XYZ file of C-alpha atoms in Angstrom:
338
model
C -24.486 8.940 -19.647
C -20.471 8.539 -20.809
C -18.484 9.054 -18.256
C -14.140 10.067 -18.516
C -11.950 7.400 -18.916
C -10.356 6.755 -15.280
C -7.414 5.213 -13.700
C -5.791 3.982 -10.211
C -3.630 1.471 -8.720
C -5.788 -1.581 -8.150
C -3.613 -3.027 -5.599
C -1.645 -1.487 -2.097
C 0.578 1.200 -3.226
C 3.959 -0.665 -1.411
C 6.169 -2.398 -3.148
C 5.616 -5.951 -4.236
C 5.376 -8.520 -7.121
C 3.427 -7.286 -9.032
C 0.750 -4.471 -9.344
C -2.077 -4.092 -11.346
C -3.203 -0.811 -12.892
C -7.400 -0.090 -14.079
C -8.723 1.906 -16.745
C -12.066 1.987 -17.398
C -14.267 4.858 -19.684
C -14.977 4.634 -23.158
C -11.459 5.796 -24.266
C -10.245 2.799 -22.370
C -8.260 1.466 -25.560
C -6.846 4.941 -26.814
C -5.175 5.538 -24.024
C -4.026 2.602 -23.025
C -2.585 1.987 -26.714
C -0.849 5.557 -26.423
C 1.648 3.731 -24.325
C 2.128 0.860 -25.381
C 5.234 -0.891 -28.603
C 1.638 -2.579 -30.140
C -1.442 -1.472 -29.906
C -4.157 -3.896 -28.459
C -6.954 -5.284 -30.172
C -9.836 -4.664 -29.068
C -11.583 -7.656 -28.054
C -12.185 -8.696 -24.228
C -11.481 -11.768 -21.753
C -7.807 -11.425 -23.852
C -4.509 -11.144 -21.543
C -1.670 -9.497 -24.302
C 1.540 -9.265 -23.173
C 3.198 -5.645 -23.700
C 5.876 -3.051 -23.998
C 5.215 0.324 -21.877
C 6.725 3.179 -23.607
C 7.990 6.636 -23.101
C 8.316 7.502 -26.364
C 11.291 5.854 -27.129
C 12.337 5.022 -23.911
C 11.237 1.008 -22.498
C 9.242 1.342 -18.908
C 7.871 -2.111 -17.967
C 7.653 -5.387 -19.721
C 4.078 -6.194 -18.377
C 1.083 -7.739 -19.135
C -2.364 -6.771 -20.164
C -6.139 -7.674 -19.465
C -8.997 -6.629 -21.557
C -12.660 -6.821 -20.846
C -15.604 -5.090 -23.450
C -18.421 -3.304 -22.570
C -20.345 -3.945 -21.017
C -19.088 -7.599 -20.434
C -17.026 -5.675 -17.355
C -17.078 -4.657 -13.727
C -18.001 -1.578 -14.468
C -19.919 -2.167 -17.183
C -17.196 -0.305 -19.638
C -14.548 -1.259 -21.901
C -11.518 -1.877 -18.792
C -7.922 -2.399 -19.601
C -5.783 -3.759 -16.626
C -2.007 -3.058 -16.582
C -0.488 -5.792 -14.986
C 3.010 -4.015 -14.566
C 6.107 -5.385 -11.633
C 5.451 -4.608 -8.456
C 7.935 -1.280 -7.468
C 6.260 2.225 -6.453
C 7.661 4.091 -8.721
C 7.009 1.746 -11.760
C 3.607 1.528 -11.357
C 3.734 5.661 -10.518
C 5.591 6.230 -14.088
C 2.932 4.486 -16.059
C 0.027 6.316 -14.573
C 1.653 9.642 -15.494
C 1.438 8.263 -18.881
C -2.523 7.199 -18.427
C -2.963 10.893 -16.855
C -0.888 12.825 -19.430
C -2.636 11.062 -22.505
C -5.965 12.149 -20.798
C -6.621 10.332 -18.208
C -8.426 11.414 -14.871
C -7.405 10.185 -11.474
C -10.076 8.224 -9.991
C -11.709 8.807 -6.476
C -12.095 6.368 -4.213
C -14.562 3.562 -4.787
C -15.932 4.918 -8.287
C -15.031 2.121 -9.887
C -17.709 0.059 -8.152
C -19.668 3.260 -8.328
C -20.042 2.546 -11.590
C -20.944 -0.501 -11.579
C -23.768 0.334 -9.401
C -24.847 3.382 -12.261
C -24.461 0.522 -14.892
C -26.311 -1.888 -13.024
C -23.948 -4.827 -13.344
C -24.334 -4.993 -9.247
C -26.699 -2.909 -6.946
C -27.088 -1.321 -3.889
C -26.705 -4.598 -1.623
C -23.277 -5.681 -3.374
C -21.888 -2.469 -3.376
C -22.001 -2.460 0.419
C -21.083 -6.074 0.162
C -17.899 -5.272 -1.610
C -17.271 -2.334 0.649
C -17.560 -5.005 4.042
C -15.762 -7.748 1.947
C -12.718 -5.038 1.558
C -13.039 -3.896 5.074
C -13.539 -7.520 7.072
C -11.606 -7.981 10.011
C -12.839 -12.086 10.648
C -13.716 -15.394 8.469
C -17.352 -14.287 9.673
C -17.352 -10.954 8.511
C -15.940 -12.100 5.651
C -18.695 -15.049 4.987
C -21.667 -12.880 5.506
C -19.868 -10.158 2.567
C -19.248 -12.901 0.212
C -23.369 -14.474 0.383
C -24.513 -10.632 0.165
C -21.583 -10.142 -2.489
C -23.225 -13.352 -4.636
C -26.573 -12.040 -4.738
C -28.623 -13.528 -1.860
C -29.701 -10.472 -0.227
C -30.648 -8.811 -3.439
C -32.950 -11.477 -4.682
C -34.431 -12.168 -1.845
C -35.249 -8.389 -1.758
C -36.221 -9.130 -5.806
C -38.879 -11.547 -4.538
C -40.361 -9.289 -1.966
C -40.569 -6.543 -4.871
C -42.036 -9.158 -7.107
C -45.044 -10.617 -3.860
C -46.009 -6.830 -4.079
C -46.451 -6.100 -7.365
C -48.297 -9.301 -7.984
C -50.553 -8.601 -5.068
C -51.184 -4.752 -6.335
C -51.973 -5.796 -9.859
C -55.023 -8.652 -8.288
C -56.180 -6.036 -6.087
C -55.995 -3.411 -9.391
C -57.819 -6.503 -11.095
C -60.380 -6.761 -8.959
C -60.352 -3.185 -8.252
C -61.236 -2.544 -12.493
C -62.795 -5.584 -13.467
C -65.662 -6.850 -10.816
C -67.515 -7.864 -13.210
C -65.143 -10.837 -14.761
C -66.698 -14.366 -13.014
C -62.799 -15.450 -14.231
C -61.042 -12.651 -12.136
C -59.024 -14.275 -9.068
C -61.139 -12.477 -6.638
C -59.255 -11.664 -3.344
C -60.891 -9.977 -0.560
C -59.688 -7.541 1.985
C -58.701 -10.413 4.684
C -56.129 -12.122 1.643
C -54.940 -9.132 1.046
C -54.316 -7.723 4.950
C -53.444 -11.434 5.342
C -50.433 -10.987 2.833
C -49.904 -7.709 3.448
C -48.575 -9.600 6.621
C -46.850 -12.046 5.939
C -44.472 -10.294 3.539
C -43.882 -7.447 6.181
C -42.664 -9.746 8.543
C -40.621 -11.197 6.366
C -39.001 -8.140 5.402
C -38.360 -7.875 9.372
C -36.126 -10.942 9.917
C -34.382 -10.149 6.547
C -33.584 -6.931 8.749
C -33.203 -8.730 11.967
C -31.084 -11.196 10.668
C -29.351 -8.421 8.957
C -28.221 -6.008 12.209
C -27.586 -9.604 13.721
C -24.564 -9.226 11.549
C -23.629 -5.813 12.309
C -21.653 -6.780 15.806
C -20.443 -10.120 13.808
C -19.252 -7.865 10.761
C -17.574 -4.672 12.912
C -16.640 -6.859 16.129
C -18.584 -8.013 19.657
C -18.088 -4.768 21.640
C -17.680 -6.748 24.956
C -16.600 -4.366 28.487
C -14.679 -5.888 31.154
C -16.629 -4.153 34.399
C -16.496 -5.063 37.980
C -15.403 -3.864 41.447
C -11.622 -2.261 41.771
C -9.288 -5.340 41.809
C -11.416 -7.658 40.327
C -8.969 -8.537 37.517
C -10.460 -7.148 34.808
C -6.628 -5.375 33.873
C -5.332 -8.799 34.772
C -7.758 -10.625 32.070
C -7.640 -8.023 29.182
C -3.804 -8.889 29.609
C -4.572 -12.700 29.836
C -6.653 -12.226 26.658
C -4.480 -9.784 24.339
C -1.648 -11.875 25.540
C 0.296 -7.660 26.092
C 0.222 -5.829 29.282
C -1.892 -2.925 27.829
C -3.127 -2.764 30.998
C -1.076 -2.187 34.563
C -2.140 -4.444 37.097
C -2.217 -3.613 40.612
C -3.449 -4.242 44.099
C -4.136 -0.363 44.337
C -7.821 0.669 43.720
C -8.040 2.756 41.569
C -5.134 2.014 39.511
C -7.399 1.858 35.926
C -9.037 5.020 35.545
C -9.491 5.597 31.696
C -11.529 2.734 29.445
C -8.378 0.728 27.824
C -9.321 -0.623 24.437
C -8.619 -3.982 22.747
C -9.088 -6.961 19.334
C -9.072 -10.312 19.566
C -10.127 -12.781 17.256
C -12.422 -15.937 18.680
C -12.641 -19.127 16.142
C -12.987 -16.251 13.511
C -15.231 -13.270 15.579
C -13.987 -10.280 16.784
C -14.103 -9.101 20.056
C -13.590 -5.589 21.033
C -12.262 -5.803 24.733
C -12.590 -2.483 26.997
C -11.270 -2.391 30.220
C -12.547 -0.512 32.410
C -12.296 2.320 36.042
C -13.486 -0.234 39.137
C -17.175 0.749 40.190
C -17.042 2.303 43.387
C -18.528 5.235 45.629
C -15.332 7.521 45.671
C -14.291 11.297 46.355
C -11.754 11.607 44.083
C -13.083 13.294 40.688
C -10.595 11.749 37.903
C -11.809 8.211 38.875
C -15.397 9.093 38.663
C -15.129 10.479 35.546
C -14.017 7.306 34.613
C -17.191 5.457 36.677
C -19.029 7.624 35.061
C -17.845 6.147 31.256
C -17.731 2.660 32.605
C -20.647 2.768 33.052
C -22.698 4.653 30.394
C -20.232 2.301 28.095
C -21.840 -0.717 29.466
C -25.604 0.287 28.131
C -23.658 0.410 24.957
C -21.748 -2.923 24.171
C -23.113 -5.843 22.808
C -21.976 -7.923 25.512
C -21.218 -7.570 29.376
C -17.474 -9.616 31.152
C -19.150 -9.076 35.130
C -16.415 -9.938 37.179
C -15.818 -11.398 40.472
C -13.895 -12.870 43.083
C -14.567 -16.034 44.088
C -14.250 -14.733 47.617
C -18.029 -12.930 46.923
C -19.412 -16.320 45.404
C -21.486 -16.112 48.530
C -21.816 -12.171 48.541
C -25.378 -11.360 47.441
C -25.400 -8.579 44.734
C -24.760 -5.304 44.889
C -27.119 -2.872 43.339
C -24.734 -2.169 40.229
C -24.412 -5.367 40.128
C -27.645 -6.192 39.763
C -28.622 -3.724 37.177
C -25.958 -5.314 34.803
C -27.527 -9.079 35.906
C -30.304 -7.860 34.538
C -29.423 -7.320 30.982
C -29.823 -10.718 28.335
C -26.022 -9.976 27.307
C -23.945 -9.903 31.241
C -21.944 -12.707 31.571
C -20.309 -13.027 35.012
C -16.839 -13.973 35.568
C -15.664 -15.416 39.574
C -11.749 -14.275 38.771
C -9.058 -15.198 41.289
C -9.241 -19.010 41.700
C -5.329 -19.087 42.564
C -5.960 -17.617 46.171
C -9.402 -19.834 47.494
C -7.183 -21.893 49.488
C -7.226 -18.370 51.142
C -10.838 -18.276 51.587
């Protein structure tokens, strides 16, 4: 399959020192040569200095990187223009490329072509997306681990084990009379299959563990009214996002914020104080809080220190029975009043 030649800005669309414009496809060199003072030699891994021209007008002094198929990110001929970082400069060059036959790249199209041309596999394509949208250091490390092929290699190893097992079974079925064929019993085949399934299950478990680390650990701050939930949110985020008041029922809706601790992102949710109430709006906030508590990664259950020796109520017991609940005693500064 031969694709059309595409182009796009590979750097954020803002004024900066340098912009990179990427062109990929069978006509990459032909199209770019139409806007240069001197044509490029079709050689890979070369950096050339050229002038971008619009007819007889000088547009920019640039450096150009060239890559020859299949030794490029997309597996196609690729030309990368390093121009000065004004948005207007980059847009001007892009308009010239479109004028001579290039087409605007769709979102993710360079990686899509790399996938189609088998320069990367699906797990690496997903890793690239995760790396671009990383929110913390843990996410970066996990995405890079997948990008360099560690996950892909494990999948290939699983595939190899499965094919070897299938081959051994088929040989035993087709040529039972040959003594030199390694024999495999039904028990052997089932044990080998179970071991392979266990390895795959473990990979899935490890991958699922990475999801909250990548997207942020969803953490709810919950408790009775005036337990210090909003104060804790404000302290952790170093903001005044939540209103702090001695009046019960101040927080009625869910307030969301994020913090980063040692490279791990926590998505915090401050919620309405849990109590029996006839206030419809407050009750809606309480219902939302209880529903959210069933769908988070971590629960911070707040209790004033004055209730240290008070038995847990039904609501608190229900949360404590969840394996991801941490009890936080608050208002230590009032301990003299106990």
